[in-house]
XYZ file of C-alpha atoms in Angstrom:
518
model
C -130.330 88.722 -115.327
C -126.688 87.731 -115.316
C -127.200 86.558 -118.666
C -128.758 89.461 -119.869
C -125.805 91.300 -118.688
C -123.240 89.028 -120.025
C -125.120 89.320 -123.337
C -124.912 93.181 -123.358
C -121.382 92.986 -122.571
C -120.631 90.678 -125.464
C -122.467 93.249 -127.742
C -120.474 95.707 -126.583
C -117.480 93.846 -127.350
C -118.442 93.072 -131.086
C -119.255 96.636 -131.713
C -115.731 97.642 -130.211
C -114.235 94.857 -132.285
C -116.017 95.591 -135.559
C -115.816 98.933 -137.125
C -118.628 99.705 -139.487
C -117.606 101.601 -142.214
C -121.543 102.845 -142.516
C -124.859 101.910 -141.219
C -125.949 100.354 -144.553
C -122.998 98.059 -144.859
C -124.359 94.298 -144.426
C -121.278 91.861 -144.666
C -121.962 88.237 -145.142
C -120.484 85.486 -142.777
C -117.848 84.596 -145.643
C -116.674 88.224 -146.047
C -116.164 88.542 -142.434
C -114.377 85.160 -142.469
C -112.212 86.309 -145.192
C -111.097 89.245 -143.191
C -110.664 87.397 -139.971
C -108.212 85.043 -142.300
C -106.189 87.790 -143.376
C -106.170 89.205 -139.631
C -104.789 86.315 -137.972
C -101.756 86.368 -140.096
C -100.781 89.748 -139.643
C -97.836 90.350 -137.120
C -97.772 93.855 -135.869
C -94.230 93.636 -134.531
C -93.246 93.662 -137.931
C -92.748 96.600 -140.102
C -94.450 95.739 -143.709
C -91.542 98.265 -145.236
C -88.949 95.903 -143.903
C -90.391 92.567 -144.220
C -94.091 92.486 -145.683
C -93.896 88.757 -145.991
C -93.259 88.391 -142.392
C -95.797 91.045 -141.463
C -98.809 89.308 -143.523
C -97.661 85.969 -143.143
C -96.305 85.348 -139.611
C -96.813 81.657 -139.942
C -96.815 80.011 -143.166
C -97.461 76.490 -141.798
C -99.354 73.786 -143.591
C -102.458 73.990 -141.399
C -102.067 78.054 -142.088
C -101.764 77.992 -145.391
C -104.332 79.286 -147.863
C -103.909 77.289 -150.917
C -103.491 73.940 -148.921
C -106.692 74.814 -146.829
C -108.651 76.346 -149.851
C -107.482 73.349 -151.895
C -108.748 70.858 -149.867
C -112.050 72.939 -148.880
C -112.695 73.426 -152.648
C -112.142 69.542 -153.220
C -114.438 68.513 -150.853
C -117.107 71.053 -151.861
C -116.827 69.800 -155.781
C -116.816 66.308 -154.496
C -120.203 66.973 -152.552
C -121.298 68.812 -155.503
C -121.057 65.857 -157.916
C -122.132 63.301 -155.105
C -125.223 65.381 -154.513
C -126.359 64.694 -158.104
C -128.768 66.706 -160.398
C -130.789 69.420 -159.498
C -133.643 71.385 -160.702
C -132.814 73.919 -163.243
C -129.707 72.030 -164.294
C -129.065 72.592 -168.065
C -128.688 69.488 -170.727
C -124.655 70.149 -170.512
C -124.814 69.543 -166.632
C -127.035 66.642 -166.570
C -124.904 64.937 -169.287
C -121.939 65.620 -166.837
C -123.561 63.854 -164.082
C -124.517 61.011 -166.250
C -120.942 60.690 -167.338
C -119.927 61.197 -163.447
C -122.077 58.581 -162.477
C -120.929 55.938 -164.847
C -117.473 56.476 -164.137
C -118.044 56.095 -160.314
C -119.941 53.039 -160.888
C -117.259 51.464 -163.281
C -114.262 52.515 -160.899
C -114.922 50.418 -157.805
C -112.500 49.259 -155.752
C -112.886 45.810 -156.809
C -112.736 46.451 -160.605
C -109.969 48.793 -160.146
C -107.971 46.013 -158.416
C -108.836 43.530 -160.904
C -107.759 46.159 -163.786
C -104.393 46.451 -162.020
C -103.621 42.577 -161.576
C -104.878 42.203 -165.449
C -102.060 44.886 -166.478
C -99.436 43.547 -164.404
C -99.938 39.861 -165.744
C -99.853 41.327 -169.122
C -96.892 43.374 -168.789
C -95.273 40.128 -167.556
C -96.249 38.167 -170.321
C -94.586 40.737 -172.658
C -91.202 39.975 -171.140
C -91.141 36.190 -171.338
C -88.118 35.129 -172.633
C -86.618 38.577 -173.307
C -83.110 38.829 -171.667
C -82.525 42.355 -173.016
C -84.882 45.061 -174.497
C -83.983 46.825 -177.426
C -85.547 49.737 -179.255
C -87.603 47.647 -181.516
C -88.863 45.383 -178.490
C -89.568 48.427 -176.432
C -91.824 49.923 -179.365
C -93.568 46.806 -179.463
C -94.391 46.705 -175.696
C -95.373 50.448 -175.639
C -97.688 50.043 -178.706
C -99.051 47.113 -176.868
C -99.497 48.700 -173.512
C -101.102 51.740 -175.395
C -103.790 50.101 -177.358
C -104.757 47.466 -174.572
C -104.654 49.745 -171.265
C -104.411 53.049 -172.904
C -101.182 53.465 -171.094
C -97.667 54.635 -172.299
C -94.390 53.733 -170.662
C -92.319 56.680 -172.643
C -94.547 59.296 -173.942
C -97.863 60.228 -174.779
C -99.242 61.091 -178.488
C -101.717 63.700 -178.685
C -102.738 66.586 -181.175
C -102.252 70.076 -181.032
C -102.713 73.347 -183.023
C -99.540 74.186 -185.102
C -97.258 76.400 -183.390
C -95.457 78.011 -186.375
C -97.226 79.880 -189.470
C -95.543 77.614 -191.855
C -97.728 74.701 -190.676
C -100.547 77.033 -190.598
C -102.474 74.951 -193.610
C -102.633 71.948 -191.078
C -105.580 71.766 -188.984
C -103.637 70.053 -186.065
C -100.314 68.290 -185.764
C -99.415 65.371 -183.718
C -97.247 66.150 -180.692
C -95.274 63.827 -178.214
C -95.310 64.987 -174.495
C -93.611 62.934 -171.379
C -96.016 61.180 -169.370
C -98.516 63.409 -167.385
C -97.849 61.480 -164.060
C -94.135 61.693 -164.621
C -93.886 65.378 -165.965
C -96.079 66.459 -163.096
C -94.090 64.580 -160.310
C -90.641 64.917 -161.486
C -89.413 67.269 -159.019
C -90.052 65.131 -156.378
C -87.826 62.517 -157.217
C -84.901 64.752 -156.598
C -85.984 65.420 -153.046
C -84.216 62.947 -150.634
C -87.136 63.284 -147.912
C -89.657 62.063 -149.961
C -87.917 58.904 -151.139
C -89.205 56.791 -148.375
C -92.873 58.058 -149.530
C -92.380 56.672 -152.827
C -90.743 53.298 -152.207
C -93.177 52.472 -149.582
C -96.003 53.105 -152.135
C -93.960 51.056 -154.667
C -93.830 48.246 -151.866
C -97.665 48.331 -151.200
C -98.563 47.927 -154.961
C -95.985 45.076 -155.487
C -97.321 43.356 -152.367
C -100.886 43.575 -153.854
C -99.717 42.382 -157.628
C -97.596 39.463 -156.007
C -99.383 38.218 -153.011
C -96.633 35.576 -152.639
C -93.843 37.990 -152.349
C -91.997 37.840 -149.134
C -89.946 40.855 -147.246
C -86.593 39.490 -148.700
C -88.260 39.787 -152.368
C -89.774 43.060 -151.670
C -86.730 44.362 -149.824
C -84.494 43.756 -153.170
C -86.919 44.554 -155.667
C -88.613 47.985 -154.583
C -85.182 49.736 -154.377
C -84.654 48.673 -158.087
C -88.046 49.742 -158.990
C -87.202 53.320 -157.300
C -83.984 53.469 -159.077
C -85.385 52.980 -162.410
C -88.153 55.856 -162.081
C -85.200 58.186 -160.754
C -83.352 57.400 -163.887
C -86.388 58.272 -165.747
C -86.945 61.512 -163.701
C -83.534 62.591 -164.590
C -84.198 62.708 -168.155
C -87.215 64.802 -168.379
C -86.642 68.113 -169.254
C -86.511 70.706 -166.614
C -88.518 73.305 -166.329
C -91.809 71.369 -166.546
C -93.265 73.942 -169.196
C -90.794 72.361 -171.770
C -92.260 69.143 -172.430
C -91.151 68.732 -176.046
C -88.911 65.433 -175.687
C -87.356 65.536 -179.451
C -83.880 66.639 -178.098
C -83.751 63.545 -175.475
C -82.365 60.405 -176.956
C -82.697 56.498 -175.917
C -79.608 54.672 -177.619
C -79.309 56.306 -181.272
C -83.133 57.298 -181.313
C -85.169 60.271 -180.149
C -87.990 59.707 -177.968
C -90.307 60.844 -180.715
C -89.199 58.515 -183.194
C -89.107 55.576 -181.087
C -92.931 56.351 -180.117
C -93.929 57.453 -183.743
C -92.791 53.878 -184.432
C -94.598 52.031 -181.962
C -97.701 54.281 -182.742
C -98.084 54.900 -186.288
C -101.272 52.649 -186.895
C -102.802 54.681 -184.033
C -102.158 58.175 -185.859
C -105.922 57.959 -187.637
C -107.883 57.603 -184.345
C -105.478 60.063 -182.584
C -105.987 62.677 -184.882
C -110.148 62.151 -184.372
C -111.987 64.217 -181.820
C -111.637 62.511 -178.644
C -111.999 63.706 -174.817
C -108.751 64.456 -173.299
C -108.367 65.585 -169.633
C -105.987 68.382 -169.301
C -106.400 69.163 -165.399
C -107.922 68.599 -162.381
C -110.625 71.281 -161.637
C -109.894 71.075 -158.019
C -106.364 72.539 -158.276
C -105.626 75.751 -156.770
C -103.711 77.191 -159.781
C -103.797 78.975 -163.150
C -102.175 78.231 -166.509
C -101.254 79.858 -169.876
C -101.151 78.069 -173.036
C -99.003 79.903 -176.116
C -100.062 77.591 -178.603
C -103.708 78.785 -178.186
C -102.919 82.165 -176.413
C -105.283 81.247 -173.625
C -105.292 81.234 -169.886
C -107.012 78.620 -167.541
C -108.603 79.067 -164.200
C -109.784 76.187 -162.589
C -112.964 76.654 -160.389
C -111.040 76.039 -157.443
C -108.746 79.103 -158.012
C -111.809 81.220 -157.532
C -112.517 79.814 -154.046
C -109.722 82.317 -152.850
C -111.908 85.377 -153.460
C -114.009 87.221 -151.181
C -117.826 86.098 -151.394
C -119.565 89.324 -151.732
C -117.291 91.261 -154.315
C -114.686 93.442 -152.384
C -112.578 94.836 -155.229
C -109.461 94.793 -153.163
C -109.556 91.576 -152.050
C -110.644 90.140 -155.522
C -107.927 92.064 -157.664
C -105.328 91.795 -155.098
C -105.703 87.801 -154.976
C -107.181 86.051 -158.038
C -106.956 89.211 -159.905
C -102.934 89.263 -159.418
C -102.948 85.797 -160.611
C -104.857 86.003 -163.707
C -102.712 89.141 -164.580
C -99.772 86.727 -163.935
C -101.090 84.393 -166.738
C -101.986 87.007 -169.265
C -98.470 88.626 -168.573
C -96.960 85.168 -169.782
C -97.934 85.483 -173.272
C -95.230 88.204 -173.260
C -92.848 86.971 -170.818
C -89.044 85.637 -171.475
C -90.554 82.566 -173.060
C -93.525 83.154 -174.814
C -93.188 86.823 -176.099
C -92.060 85.371 -179.370
C -95.663 83.900 -179.956
C -98.270 85.859 -181.876
C -101.948 86.478 -180.913
C -103.070 83.586 -182.897
C -100.697 81.341 -181.164
C -97.556 80.813 -183.722
C -94.080 81.183 -183.305
C -93.597 84.793 -185.089
C -91.477 87.506 -183.511
C -93.675 90.539 -183.761
C -91.448 93.305 -181.474
C -89.486 96.042 -183.270
C -85.982 96.141 -183.165
C -86.171 99.134 -180.680
C -88.872 97.245 -178.728
C -86.964 94.055 -178.232
C -83.578 96.026 -177.065
C -86.156 97.509 -174.446
C -87.731 94.339 -173.580
C -84.156 92.204 -173.243
C -83.151 95.088 -170.973
C -86.225 94.978 -168.679
C -85.648 91.306 -168.502
C -81.998 91.553 -167.694
C -82.210 94.126 -165.005
C -84.992 91.365 -163.219
C -82.123 88.601 -164.044
C -79.630 90.607 -162.232
C -81.959 91.772 -159.456
C -83.327 88.230 -158.455
C -79.666 86.925 -158.754
C -78.795 88.943 -155.646
C -81.552 87.497 -153.472
C -80.922 84.437 -150.836
C -83.615 82.369 -149.542
C -84.130 80.143 -146.663
C -85.995 76.980 -146.437
C -87.831 75.325 -143.687
C -84.804 73.651 -142.264
C -82.906 76.995 -142.156
C -80.661 76.199 -145.292
C -79.735 79.088 -147.354
C -79.672 79.201 -151.084
C -79.022 81.453 -154.011
C -81.990 82.261 -156.365
C -81.008 81.422 -160.052
C -82.272 85.105 -161.729
C -82.057 83.621 -165.339
C -83.938 80.234 -164.597
C -86.678 81.970 -163.059
C -86.704 84.966 -165.253
C -90.048 84.228 -167.079
C -92.168 83.729 -163.803
C -90.548 86.715 -162.235
C -91.654 88.983 -165.165
C -95.095 87.554 -164.800
C -95.234 88.075 -161.360
C -94.284 91.863 -161.515
C -96.311 92.693 -164.700
C -99.218 90.449 -163.387
C -99.524 92.619 -160.389
C -99.406 96.040 -162.190
C -102.094 94.856 -164.483
C -104.176 93.755 -161.397
C -103.731 97.035 -159.541
C -104.341 99.294 -162.854
C -107.639 97.019 -163.204
C -108.430 97.505 -159.587
C -108.179 101.169 -159.641
C -110.400 101.031 -163.084
C -112.915 99.593 -160.960
C -115.418 101.820 -160.097
C -116.181 100.244 -156.781
C -112.401 99.981 -156.099
C -112.919 101.675 -152.644
C -115.672 99.565 -151.453
C -116.087 98.859 -147.584
C -114.874 95.874 -146.256
C -115.290 93.769 -142.749
C -112.937 95.672 -140.233
C -111.320 93.331 -138.044
C -108.736 94.628 -135.052
C -105.710 94.680 -137.279
C -107.625 96.020 -139.840
C -109.260 98.750 -138.433
C -107.242 101.591 -140.225
C -106.236 99.517 -143.276
C -107.187 101.309 -146.598
C -108.388 99.762 -149.460
C -104.756 99.940 -151.267
C -103.334 98.245 -148.636
C -105.922 95.378 -148.414
C -105.005 94.963 -152.057
C -101.631 93.882 -151.203
C -102.519 91.844 -148.233
C -104.822 89.871 -150.287
C -101.960 89.454 -152.696
C -99.654 88.083 -150.072
C -102.480 85.796 -148.970
C -101.742 83.453 -151.808
C -98.007 83.033 -151.207
C -98.336 82.042 -147.428
C -97.094 78.584 -147.998
C -94.474 76.670 -146.234
C -90.976 77.347 -148.087
C -89.857 74.494 -150.393
C -86.615 72.639 -149.626
C -83.465 73.981 -150.745
C -82.362 70.827 -152.734
C -85.134 71.480 -155.185
C -84.537 75.263 -155.996
C -82.137 74.080 -158.927
C -85.329 72.420 -160.431
C -88.018 75.107 -159.697
C -88.729 77.899 -162.373
C -90.576 79.887 -159.887
C -88.814 81.856 -157.086
C -89.241 80.912 -153.525
C -92.628 82.451 -152.295
C -91.138 84.942 -149.865
C -88.718 86.004 -152.654
C -91.775 86.195 -155.085
C -93.531 88.714 -152.785
C -90.429 90.625 -152.149
C -89.157 91.058 -155.678
C -92.371 91.978 -156.843
C -93.558 94.652 -154.366
C -90.179 96.235 -154.262
C -90.422 96.927 -157.691
C -93.850 98.520 -157.521
C -94.304 102.224 -156.424
C -97.765 101.931 -155.444
C -96.750 99.616 -152.538
C -94.817 102.155 -151.117
C -96.858 104.811 -151.133
C -99.870 102.515 -149.878
C -97.488 101.962 -146.526
C -95.648 104.977 -146.733
C -92.343 103.143 -146.814
C -89.081 105.424 -146.691
C -86.656 105.456 -149.273
C -84.102 102.841 -149.382
C -86.232 100.617 -147.029
C -86.102 96.539 -147.914
C -89.323 96.881 -149.828
C -88.998 100.261 -151.345
C -85.250 100.629 -152.672
C -84.147 103.539 -154.551
C -82.534 101.243 -157.241
C -85.230 98.736 -158.875
C -86.497 97.324 -161.760
C -89.605 98.783 -163.409
C -91.203 96.158 -165.314
C -93.899 96.662 -167.528
C -93.933 100.504 -165.823
C -95.541 103.147 -167.854
C -92.156 104.766 -168.602
C -91.415 101.289 -170.233
C -92.035 100.980 -174.465
C -94.027 97.954 -173.461
C -96.226 99.655 -171.374
C -99.214 99.208 -173.588
C -99.161 95.473 -172.541
C -99.597 96.023 -168.851
C -102.448 98.112 -169.916
C -104.069 95.744 -172.244
C -103.729 92.937 -169.303
C -105.461 95.590 -167.176
C -108.363 95.970 -169.365
C -108.534 92.253 -169.998
C -108.188 91.786 -166.001
C -110.964 93.932 -165.686
C -113.489 92.414 -168.135
C -112.637 89.154 -166.424
C -113.782 90.754 -163.070
C -116.843 92.219 -164.728
C -117.787 88.641 -165.639
C -117.108 87.406 -162.403
C -119.355 89.961 -161.069
C -122.378 89.198 -163.341
C -121.942 85.087 -162.562
């Protein structure tokens, strides 16, 4: 009898806690978990009009970070699917993929990998026998040897790309020279003193593995030298990361381009032939825009941020804003001079360019006024010019996502109600979902001068304060922090470029329809 009473009380609690939008609504456990995830971050003691980030991201720790958690979960799910192998009904392409994956995992055993590292290290030693000073010619020879025998480049990577200017349109493809992928992705970390010991420990472990006779005295002397060399290389890599053309950097009197082309000229034919090139990890919770091909790339892990049974407010506010951000990159401060075919070809009219420049300058001035605080309470100023491209994409992408959201026939679809979402509207859920993506621990102030993105809290503040629908959704009084009377209208209807936001919204809505079908 006691169990029966307890069961009744529990059911009563559930009914009081969850408010059904209608008796016909059935929500999956995943959708309920999505609402719970947003609910647990909300701090009702904070006024969303004064600090929306603090209101909807009360504890941005690594354990509480959406991106970190989702990235880990997505990686585990994808690896589990890969390890599970083929399933009935898989198509030919999927079967080939699993065959390839099986071969890779068979070859890349720990024993084989260790032997490969040892072979590479011994080969590398032989290249430097009797060499007291490395000149450009010797460096070119060493680089070419390593590229041929180990498919590894010390300085740059050689590849092919679609021509980015119309004057080269008669060519099917062109050679391009990039910084090494590993270096270009991790260069910022070399400027963070807090990570130096981690790098040194990793170098020490690898060096001890390669040279089993190395004692502590040798390791203590050699590892710092190795680390300092990597720091020196990192300091000549172009920042921001998006700028990967290394032709302006010099080694002695030669450019990196000319140096690399010298040592790689005999490889040109094989490089130009079609071959598989791995561009990114599909478990990355991120998205990218490629100007030369005018395309956006959204890895499958990014879609794990969405609500599972299609709640438009959650989808458009979260992944929709990310996709909108990438679409707007095609017309941001960095890539507005590319045309729809991926060619450098300024297309704006004189009046349109003037209006665009004015809009961008407003954003630059606005973000220059922001101060940010890192996890150690160090305060630093945001660089409006350095972050302008990403800030414009944030503002324009949110507008495009919201326009697409309201264009969806099911924009007002019911969603699971938790106690803190009891009176939440779909418009408000859109913005809560938007901020969910940015609920991430702040980066160190020492890295600010190397980032093209504003700090996460500033990205939310700068974007929402410029967006009138946010003020209306939360009834923010004029001149509250998130609803100032003086603000920037980025791709707003009054702008000459408003058509771009509408086109982006239409594209985004099309993407949403495709996702729904899938």
